PDB file of C-alpha atoms in Angstrom:
ATOM      1  CA  MET A   1     112.005  80.290 192.213  1.00 45.00           C
ATOM      2  CA  ALA A   2     108.778  81.424 192.079  1.00 45.00           C
ATOM      3  CA  SER A   3     109.658  84.526 189.588  1.00 45.00           C
ATOM      4  CA  THR A   4     111.854  82.356 187.328  1.00 45.00           C
ATOM      5  CA  SER A   5     108.840  79.971 186.944  1.00 45.00           C
ATOM      6  CA  SER A   6     106.464  82.452 186.085  1.00 45.00           C
ATOM      7  CA  SER A   7     108.564  84.376 183.573  1.00 46.00           C
ATOM      8  CA  CYS A   8     109.210  81.191 181.355  1.00 49.00           C
ATOM      9  CA  PRO A   9     105.819  81.333 179.828  1.00 49.00           C
ATOM     10  CA  LEU A  10     105.981  84.588 179.148  1.00 44.00           C
ATOM     11  CA  ASN A  11     109.010  84.417 176.778  1.00 49.00           C
ATOM     12  CA  ASP A  12     107.937  81.426 175.550  1.00 50.00           C
ATOM     13  CA  VAL A  13     104.706  83.436 174.169  1.00 44.00           C
ATOM     14  CA  VAL A  14     106.618  86.552 172.979  1.00 43.00           C
ATOM     15  CA  ALA A  15     109.037  83.685 171.522  1.00 47.00           C
ATOM     16  CA  ALA A  16     106.024  81.812 169.196  1.00 47.00           C
ATOM     17  CA  LYS A  17     104.475  84.978 168.116  1.00 47.00           C
ATOM     18  CA  SER A  18     107.790  86.594 166.638  1.00 48.00           C
ATOM     19  CA  PRO A  19     110.137  83.894 164.907  1.00 50.00           C
ATOM     20  CA  PRO A  20     113.036  85.406 163.860  1.00 51.00           C
ATOM     21  CA  ASN A  21     113.579  83.437 160.964  1.00 52.00           C
ATOM     22  CA  SER A  22     110.171  82.004 159.762  1.00 53.00           C
ATOM     23  CA  PRO A  23     109.478  80.116 156.221  1.00 54.00           C
ATOM     24  CA  ASN A  24     106.710  82.801 155.789  1.00 59.00           C
ATOM     25  CA  SER A  25     108.675  85.574 155.922  1.00 61.00           C
ATOM     26  CA  SER A  26     111.757  84.028 153.379  1.00 68.00           C
ATOM     27  CA  SER A  27     108.540  83.237 150.982  1.00 71.00           C
ATOM     28  CA  SER A  28     107.328  86.955 150.765  1.00 74.00           C
ATOM     29  CA  THR A  29     110.470  88.245 149.615  1.00 77.00           C
ATOM     30  CA  ARG A  30     111.330  85.694 147.117  1.00 73.00           C
ATOM     31  CA  LYS A  31     107.704  86.377 145.696  1.00 73.00           C
ATOM     32  CA  ALA A  32     108.531  89.882 145.763  1.00 74.00           C
ATOM     33  CA  CYS A  33     111.752  89.719 144.136  1.00 77.00           C
ATOM     34  CA  TYR A  34     109.971  87.344 141.725  1.00 73.00           C
ATOM     35  CA  ALA A  35     106.984  89.841 141.114  1.00 75.00           C
ATOM     36  CA  VAL A  36     109.701  92.801 140.548  1.00 74.00           C
ATOM     37  CA  LEU A  37     111.666  90.918 137.953  1.00 74.00           C
ATOM     38  CA  GLN A  38     108.713  89.803 135.627  1.00 75.00           C
ATOM     39  CA  SER A  39     107.293  93.376 135.630  1.00 75.00           C
ATOM     40  CA  TRP A  40     110.912  94.505 134.979  1.00 76.00           C
ATOM     41  CA  VAL A  41     111.205  91.459 131.982  1.00 74.00           C
ATOM     42  CA  SER A  42     107.633  92.474 130.749  1.00 76.00           C
ATOM     43  CA  GLN A  43     108.558  96.006 130.496  1.00 77.00           C
ATOM     44  CA  LYS A  44     111.488  95.529 128.617  1.00 75.00           C
ATOM     45  CA  PHE A  45     110.040  92.999 126.402  1.00 76.00           C
ATOM     46  CA  ILE A  46     107.024  95.405 125.650  1.00 79.00           C
ATOM     47  CA  THR A  47     109.278  98.388 125.100  1.00 80.00           C
ATOM     48  CA  GLY A  48     111.265  95.607 122.147  1.00 78.00           C
ATOM     49  CA  CYS A  49     108.233  95.021 120.347  1.00 78.00           C
ATOM     50  CA  VAL A  50     107.213  98.757 120.220  1.00 75.00           C
ATOM     51  CA  VAL A  51     111.044  99.432 118.781  1.00 77.00           C
ATOM     52  CA  LEU A  52     111.057  96.424 116.334  1.00 79.00           C
ATOM     53  CA  PHE A  53     106.926  96.420 114.710  1.00 79.00           C
ATOM     54  CA  PRO A  54     107.220  99.441 112.542  1.00 76.00           C
ATOM     55  CA  VAL A  55     110.476  98.131 111.604  1.00 81.00           C
ATOM     56  CA  ALA A  56     109.481  94.824 111.036  1.00 84.00           C
ATOM     57  CA  VAL A  57     106.388  95.937 109.132  1.00 80.00           C
ATOM     58  CA  THR A  58     108.710  98.057 106.868  1.00 82.00           C
ATOM     59  CA  PHE A  59     110.966  95.505 106.301  1.00 84.00           C
ATOM     60  CA  PHE A  60     107.926  92.918 105.120  1.00 85.00           C
ATOM     61  CA  ILE A  61     106.376  95.855 102.701  1.00 81.00           C
ATOM     62  CA  THR A  62     109.027  96.285 101.462  1.00 82.00           C
ATOM     63  CA  TRP A  63     110.123  92.816 100.682  1.00 84.00           C
ATOM     64  CA  TRP A  64     106.919  91.669  99.701  1.00 83.00           C
ATOM     65  CA  PHE A  65     106.619  94.828  96.723  1.00 80.00           C
ATOM     66  CA  ILE A  66     110.275  93.895  95.374  1.00 80.00           C
ATOM     67  CA  GLN A  67     109.141  90.025  95.361  1.00 81.00           C
ATOM     68  CA  PHE A  68     105.618  91.418  93.740  1.00 81.00           C
ATOM     69  CA  VAL A  69     107.547  93.749  91.015  1.00 80.00           C
ATOM     70  CA  ASP A  70     110.642  91.450  90.182  1.00 80.00           C
ATOM     71  CA  GLY A  71     107.927  88.937  89.426  1.00 81.00           C
ATOM     72  CA  PHE A  72     107.210  91.099  86.543  1.00 80.00           C
ATOM     73  CA  PHE A  73     110.679  90.200  84.178  1.00 82.00           C
ATOM     74  CA  SER A  74     111.934  87.671  86.635  1.00 81.00           C
ATOM     75  CA  PRO A  75     110.208  84.860  84.108  1.00 82.00           C
ATOM     76  CA  ILE A  76     111.946  86.651  81.029  1.00 82.00           C
ATOM     77  CA  TYR A  77     114.933  86.450  82.253  1.00 82.00           C
ATOM     78  CA  ALA A  78     114.416  83.065  83.889  1.00 82.00           C
ATOM     79  CA  ARG A  79     113.946  81.377  80.355  1.00 82.00           C
ATOM     80  CA  LEU A  80     117.117  83.274  79.314  1.00 81.00           C
ATOM     81  CA  GLY A  81     119.180  81.351  81.850  1.00 81.00           C
ATOM     82  CA  ILE A  82     119.419  84.189  83.792  1.00 81.00           C
ATOM     83  CA  ASP A  83     119.303  83.791  87.617  1.00 78.00           C
ATOM     84  CA  LEU A  84     119.657  87.205  89.687  1.00 79.00           C
ATOM     85  CA  PHE A  85     117.580  88.314  92.073  1.00 75.00           C
ATOM     86  CA  GLY A  86     116.529  91.797  92.040  1.00 78.00           C
ATOM     87  CA  LEU A  87     117.390  91.756  88.291  1.00 83.00           C
ATOM     88  CA  GLY A  88     113.596  91.821  87.188  1.00 82.00           C
ATOM     89  CA  PHE A  89     112.844  94.679  90.217  1.00 81.00           C
ATOM     90  CA  ILE A  90     115.077  97.021  88.512  1.00 86.00           C
ATOM     91  CA  THR A  91     113.934  96.216  85.073  1.00 86.00           C
ATOM     92  CA  SER A  92     110.633  96.980  86.214  1.00 83.00           C
ATOM     93  CA  LEU A  93     111.400 100.279  87.765  1.00 84.00           C
ATOM     94  CA  ILE A  94     113.319 101.325  84.521  1.00 88.00           C
ATOM     95  CA  PHE A  95     110.453 100.268  82.550  1.00 85.00           C
ATOM     96  CA  VAL A  96     108.144 102.194  84.664  1.00 83.00           C
ATOM     97  CA  PHE A  97     110.420 105.572  84.294  1.00 86.00           C
ATOM     98  CA  PHE A  98     110.068 105.353  80.531  1.00 87.00           C
ATOM     99  CA  ILE A  99     106.299 104.652  80.457  1.00 85.00           C
ATOM    100  CA  GLY A 100     106.174 108.072  82.363  1.00 82.00           C
ATOM    101  CA  MET A 101     108.189 109.551  80.151  1.00 86.00           C
ATOM    102  CA  PHE A 102     106.371 108.181  77.018  1.00 86.00           C
ATOM    103  CA  ALA A 103     103.109 109.516  78.471  1.00 81.00           C
ATOM    104  CA  SER A 104     104.354 112.581  79.079  1.00 81.00           C
ATOM    105  CA  SER A 105     104.985 113.199  75.182  1.00 84.00           C
ATOM    106  CA  TRP A 106     102.319 113.868  72.982  1.00 86.00           C
ATOM    107  CA  VAL A 107     102.753 110.751  71.072  1.00 86.00           C
ATOM    108  CA  GLY A 108     102.176 109.280  74.466  1.00 83.00           C
ATOM    109  CA  ALA A 109      99.038 111.230  75.690  1.00 82.00           C
ATOM    110  CA  THR A 110      97.745 110.059  72.273  1.00 88.00           C
ATOM    111  CA  VAL A 111      98.258 106.723  72.139  1.00 87.00           C
ATOM    112  CA  PHE A 112      96.700 106.278  76.029  1.00 83.00           C
ATOM    113  CA  TRP A 113      93.905 108.708  75.062  1.00 86.00           C
ATOM    114  CA  ILE A 114      93.060 106.062  72.204  1.00 90.00           C
ATOM    115  CA  GLY A 115      93.350 103.302  74.559  1.00 85.00           C
ATOM    116  CA  GLU A 116      91.243 104.757  77.173  1.00 83.00           C
ATOM    117  CA  TRP A 117      88.421 105.729  74.915  1.00 87.00           C
ATOM    118  CA  PHE A 118      88.281 101.777  73.814  1.00 86.00           C
ATOM    119  CA  ILE A 119      88.518 100.466  77.498  1.00 84.00           C
ATOM    120  CA  LYS A 120      86.110 103.057  78.695  1.00 82.00           C
ATOM    121  CA  ARG A 121      83.837 101.238  75.758  1.00 83.00           C
ATOM    122  CA  MET A 122      84.002  97.896  77.508  1.00 83.00           C
ATOM    123  CA  PRO A 123      81.070  96.830  79.451  1.00 82.00           C
ATOM    124  CA  PHE A 124      81.988  95.958  82.784  1.00 81.00           C
ATOM    125  CA  VAL A 125      85.714  96.749  82.314  1.00 79.00           C
ATOM    126  CA  LYS A 126      85.321 100.714  82.023  1.00 78.00           C
ATOM    127  CA  HIS A 127      83.745 100.248  85.983  1.00 79.00           C
ATOM    128  CA  ILE A 128      86.937  99.078  87.401  1.00 79.00           C
ATOM    129  CA  TYR A 129      89.261 101.283  85.131  1.00 79.00           C
ATOM    130  CA  SER A 130      87.318 104.493  86.179  1.00 76.00           C
ATOM    131  CA  ALA A 131      87.528 103.267  89.784  1.00 71.00           C
ATOM    132  CA  SER A 132      91.268 102.796  89.163  1.00 72.00           C
ATOM    133  CA  LYS A 133      91.766 106.113  87.533  1.00 73.00           C
ATOM    134  CA  GLN A 134      89.777 108.183  90.322  1.00 68.00           C
ATOM    135  CA  ILE A 135      92.224 106.618  92.872  1.00 65.00           C
ATOM    136  CA  SER A 136      95.275 107.450  91.257  1.00 68.00           C
ATOM    137  CA  THR A 137      94.483 110.719  90.111  1.00 65.00           C
ATOM    138  CA  ALA A 138      93.674 111.421  93.908  1.00 61.00           C
ATOM    139  CA  ILE A 139      97.153 111.040  94.733  1.00 58.00           C
ATOM    140  CA  SER A 140      98.407 112.538  91.384  1.00 60.00           C
ATOM    141  CA  PRO A 141     101.505 115.021  91.951  1.00 55.00           C
ATOM    142  CA  ASP A 142      99.339 117.016  89.145  1.00 56.00           C
ATOM    143  CA  GLN A 143      97.675 119.662  90.943  1.00 49.00           C
ATOM    144  CA  ASN A 144      95.240 120.467  88.438  1.00 52.00           C
ATOM    145  CA  THR A 145      93.930 116.635  88.002  1.00 49.00           C
ATOM    146  CA  THR A 146      94.165 115.900  91.764  1.00 54.00           C
ATOM    147  CA  ALA A 147      91.069 114.493  92.750  1.00 66.00           C
ATOM    148  CA  PHE A 148      91.450 115.357  96.733  1.00 76.00           C
ATOM    149  CA  LYS A 149      91.393 119.412  96.203  1.00 78.00           C
ATOM    150  CA  GLU A 150      91.300 120.962  99.652  1.00 84.00           C
ATOM    151  CA  VAL A 151      91.388 119.260 103.168  1.00 89.00           C
ATOM    152  CA  ALA A 152      87.999 120.254 104.823  1.00 89.00           C
ATOM    153  CA  ILE A 153      86.913 119.711 108.474  1.00 90.00           C
ATOM    154  CA  ILE A 154      83.257 119.339 108.908  1.00 90.00           C
ATOM    155  CA  ARG A 155      80.579 118.802 111.611  1.00 86.00           C
ATOM    156  CA  HIS A 156      79.995 115.029 111.743  1.00 83.00           C
ATOM    157  CA  PRO A 157      78.457 113.196 113.031  1.00 81.00           C
ATOM    158  CA  ARG A 158      76.981 115.251 115.723  1.00 77.00           C
ATOM    159  CA  VAL A 159      77.466 118.811 116.895  1.00 76.00           C
ATOM    160  CA  GLY A 160      80.713 119.494 118.992  1.00 80.00           C
ATOM    161  CA  GLU A 161      82.206 116.456 116.892  1.00 86.00           C
ATOM    162  CA  TYR A 162      84.286 117.530 113.853  1.00 89.00           C
ATOM    163  CA  ALA A 163      85.463 115.059 111.017  1.00 89.00           C
ATOM    164  CA  ILE A 164      88.251 115.691 108.640  1.00 88.00           C
ATOM    165  CA  GLY A 165      88.031 115.032 105.059  1.00 88.00           C
ATOM    166  CA  PHE A 166      88.842 115.768 101.436  1.00 87.00           C
ATOM    167  CA  ILE A 167      86.894 118.029  99.036  1.00 87.00           C
ATOM    168  CA  THR A 168      86.798 116.539  96.055  1.00 82.00           C
ATOM    169  CA  SER A 169      83.993 118.957  93.716  1.00 82.00           C
ATOM    170  CA  SER A 170      81.439 121.310  94.137  1.00 85.00           C
ATOM    171  CA  VAL A 171      77.856 121.588  92.972  1.00 85.00           C
ATOM    172  CA  VAL A 172      74.962 123.995  92.879  1.00 88.00           C
ATOM    173  CA  LEU A 173      71.902 122.850  94.318  1.00 87.00           C
ATOM    174  CA  GLN A 174      68.845 124.507  92.810  1.00 86.00           C
ATOM    175  CA  ARG A 175      65.606 125.296  95.196  1.00 82.00           C
ATOM    176  CA  ASP A 176      62.599 127.637  95.291  1.00 82.00           C
ATOM    177  CA  GLU A 177      64.567 129.631  97.930  1.00 83.00           C
ATOM    178  CA  GLY A 178      67.459 130.241  95.847  1.00 84.00           C
ATOM    179  CA  ASP A 179      70.191 128.321  94.693  1.00 85.00           C
ATOM    180  CA  VAL A 180      73.112 126.841  97.489  1.00 85.00           C
ATOM    181  CA  GLY A 181      76.764 125.970  96.475  1.00 87.00           C
ATOM    182  CA  LEU A 182      77.521 122.835  97.823  1.00 90.00           C
ATOM    183  CA  CYS A 183      80.857 120.962  98.238  1.00 88.00           C
ATOM    184  CA  SER A 184      81.675 116.958  97.861  1.00 87.00           C
ATOM    185  CA  VAL A 185      83.091 116.302 101.088  1.00 88.00           C
ATOM    186  CA  TYR A 186      84.911 112.493 101.006  1.00 86.00           C
ATOM    187  CA  VAL A 187      85.402 111.583 104.749  1.00 87.00           C
ATOM    188  CA  PRO A 188      87.448 108.252 104.779  1.00 84.00           C
ATOM    189  CA  THR A 189      86.556 105.517 107.437  1.00 79.00           C
ATOM    190  CA  ASN A 190      88.125 102.762 106.969  1.00 70.00           C
ATOM    191  CA  HIS A 191      91.739 103.362 105.664  1.00 64.00           C
ATOM    192  CA  LEU A 192      91.926 105.545 102.699  1.00 64.00           C
ATOM    193  CA  TYR A 193      89.718 104.735 100.014  1.00 65.00           C
ATOM    194  CA  ILE A 194      86.874 103.287 101.840  1.00 73.00           C
ATOM    195  CA  GLY A 195      84.132 105.960 103.228  1.00 80.00           C
ATOM    196  CA  ASP A 196      81.298 108.452 103.236  1.00 83.00           C
ATOM    197  CA  VAL A 197      80.534 111.161 100.812  1.00 85.00           C
ATOM    198  CA  PHE A 198      78.855 114.629 102.145  1.00 87.00           C
ATOM    199  CA  LEU A 199      77.112 117.341 100.652  1.00 87.00           C
ATOM    200  CA  VAL A 200      77.967 120.421 102.903  1.00 88.00           C
ATOM    201  CA  ASN A 201      76.938 124.022 102.659  1.00 87.00           C
ATOM    202  CA  SER A 202      79.903 125.492 101.243  1.00 86.00           C
ATOM    203  CA  GLU A 203      80.059 128.365 104.342  1.00 85.00           C
ATOM    204  CA  GLU A 204      79.638 125.798 106.781  1.00 87.00           C
ATOM    205  CA  ILE A 205      83.041 123.890 105.727  1.00 89.00           C
ATOM    206  CA  ILE A 206      86.221 124.845 107.893  1.00 88.00           C
ATOM    207  CA  ARG A 207      89.561 124.931 105.458  1.00 89.00           C
ATOM    208  CA  PRO A 208      92.576 124.192 107.524  1.00 89.00           C
ATOM    209  CA  ASN A 209      96.063 125.005 107.025  1.00 86.00           C
ATOM    210  CA  LEU A 210      96.891 121.982 105.798  1.00 87.00           C
ATOM    211  CA  SER A 211      97.920 120.658 102.651  1.00 85.00           C
ATOM    212  CA  VAL A 212      96.286 117.380 101.170  1.00 82.00           C
ATOM    213  CA  ARG A 213      99.227 115.040 101.498  1.00 81.00           C
ATOM    214  CA  GLU A 214      99.538 116.511 105.416  1.00 84.00           C
ATOM    215  CA  CYS A 215      95.963 114.802 105.489  1.00 85.00           C
ATOM    216  CA  ILE A 216      96.829 111.619 104.152  1.00 82.00           C
ATOM    217  CA  GLU A 217      99.528 111.370 106.684  1.00 82.00           C
ATOM    218  CA  ILE A 218      96.818 112.402 109.624  1.00 84.00           C
ATOM    219  CA  ILE A 219      94.559 109.389 108.333  1.00 82.00           C
ATOM    220  CA  ILE A 220      97.189 106.439 107.542  1.00 78.00           C
ATOM    221  CA  SER A 221      98.813 107.476 110.989  1.00 77.00           C
ATOM    222  CA  VAL A 222      95.340 107.153 112.630  1.00 77.00           C
ATOM    223  CA  GLY A 223      95.493 110.824 113.577  1.00 81.00           C
ATOM    224  CA  MET A 224      99.171 110.229 115.398  1.00 82.00           C
ATOM    225  CA  THR A 225     100.638 112.894 113.125  1.00 82.00           C
ATOM    226  CA  MET A 226      98.019 115.299 113.831  1.00 85.00           C
ATOM    227  CA  PRO A 227      99.398 118.764 114.126  1.00 86.00           C
ATOM    228  CA  ARG A 228      98.811 120.384 118.157  1.00 85.00           C
ATOM    229  CA  VAL A 229      97.526 123.807 116.549  1.00 86.00           C
ATOM    230  CA  ILE A 230      95.157 124.143 113.425  1.00 85.00           C
ATOM    231  CA  SER A 231      94.127 127.199 112.039  1.00 84.00           C
ATOM    232  CA  PRO A 232      91.758 128.357 109.268  1.00 82.00           C
ATOM    233  CA  THR A 233      92.383 129.864 106.580  1.00 74.00           C
ATOM    234  CA  VAL A 234      90.815 132.307 104.624  1.00 55.00           C
ATOM    235  CA  ARG A 235      87.173 130.797 103.186  1.00 50.00           C
ATOM    236  CA  ILE A 236      86.105 130.935  99.765  1.00 44.00           C
ATOM    237  CA  ALA A 237      83.342 133.352  99.461  1.00 44.00           C
ATOM    238  CA  PRO A 238      80.128 131.587  98.934  1.00 44.00           C
ATOM    239  CA  LEU A 239      78.930 130.822  95.140  1.00 40.00           C
ATOM    240  CA  SER A 240      76.641 133.051  93.447  1.00 42.00           C
ATOM    241  CA  ASP A 241      73.445 132.310  92.506  1.00 40.00           C
ATOM    242  CA  ASP A 242      74.303 132.911  88.847  1.00 42.00           C
ATOM    243  CA  MET A 243      76.969 130.429  88.749  1.00 39.00           C
ATOM    244  CA  HIS A 244      76.346 127.458  86.726  1.00 39.00           C
ATOM    245  CA  LEU A 245      77.546 123.749  87.356  1.00 33.00           C
ATOM    246  CA  ASP A 246      80.110 123.999  84.537  1.00 37.00           C
ATOM    247  CA  THR A 247      82.058 126.783  85.922  1.00 35.00           C
ATOM    248  CA  ILE A 248      82.963 125.646  89.565  1.00 35.00           C
ATOM    249  CA  ILE A 249      84.066 122.208  88.749  1.00 33.00           C
TER     250      ILE A 249
END
């Protein structure tokens, strides 16, 4: 009887310390399952956003462009009693196509040259037109008039750091020690047509094996389309001392 009575308190202590079905254990299991479920839902939601974001941006820009272009000729069709969405957009595309054909001819080039001559003599308007024309020629498919001549990599802003840009023109810097050939390098800092212009020695410019269009894609994609390996092309010989500005631009 003594042994039986002495073992009862020990069993009570063990039972009190490790309850088989305690409320705390069930609550921890529910919290763990909820955390796993929340993590899984969040991961799938983020994945869905990543997939749909470029699609939504492309659709929004395309829809805005169609509405913008359609608005040029839609009022004309509205006055004629024709209400068909997209007809103004198609008319605008046909109009731009025929303008391109007309500008490619000798008569069209002459007409546009005369119009440009008048615009360049108008105050304030000539500055807007000149800046707009520089932007349009920068991405022109005509390689003879493109403003971005070559892709350039320069050391900027510190030694060991490089910036990618475009060579837009060349210039000769006259000094007492001798003339130095410089290249005007445009480095975009925000989007494509907002940036800084640097005059860099032509011998210190790295000319990579990238086309102008590939460099534009790299800048627009914030560097995500950058190739794994970039190799420099053959460097252009430095400008001689007897070369003038008119011969290198």
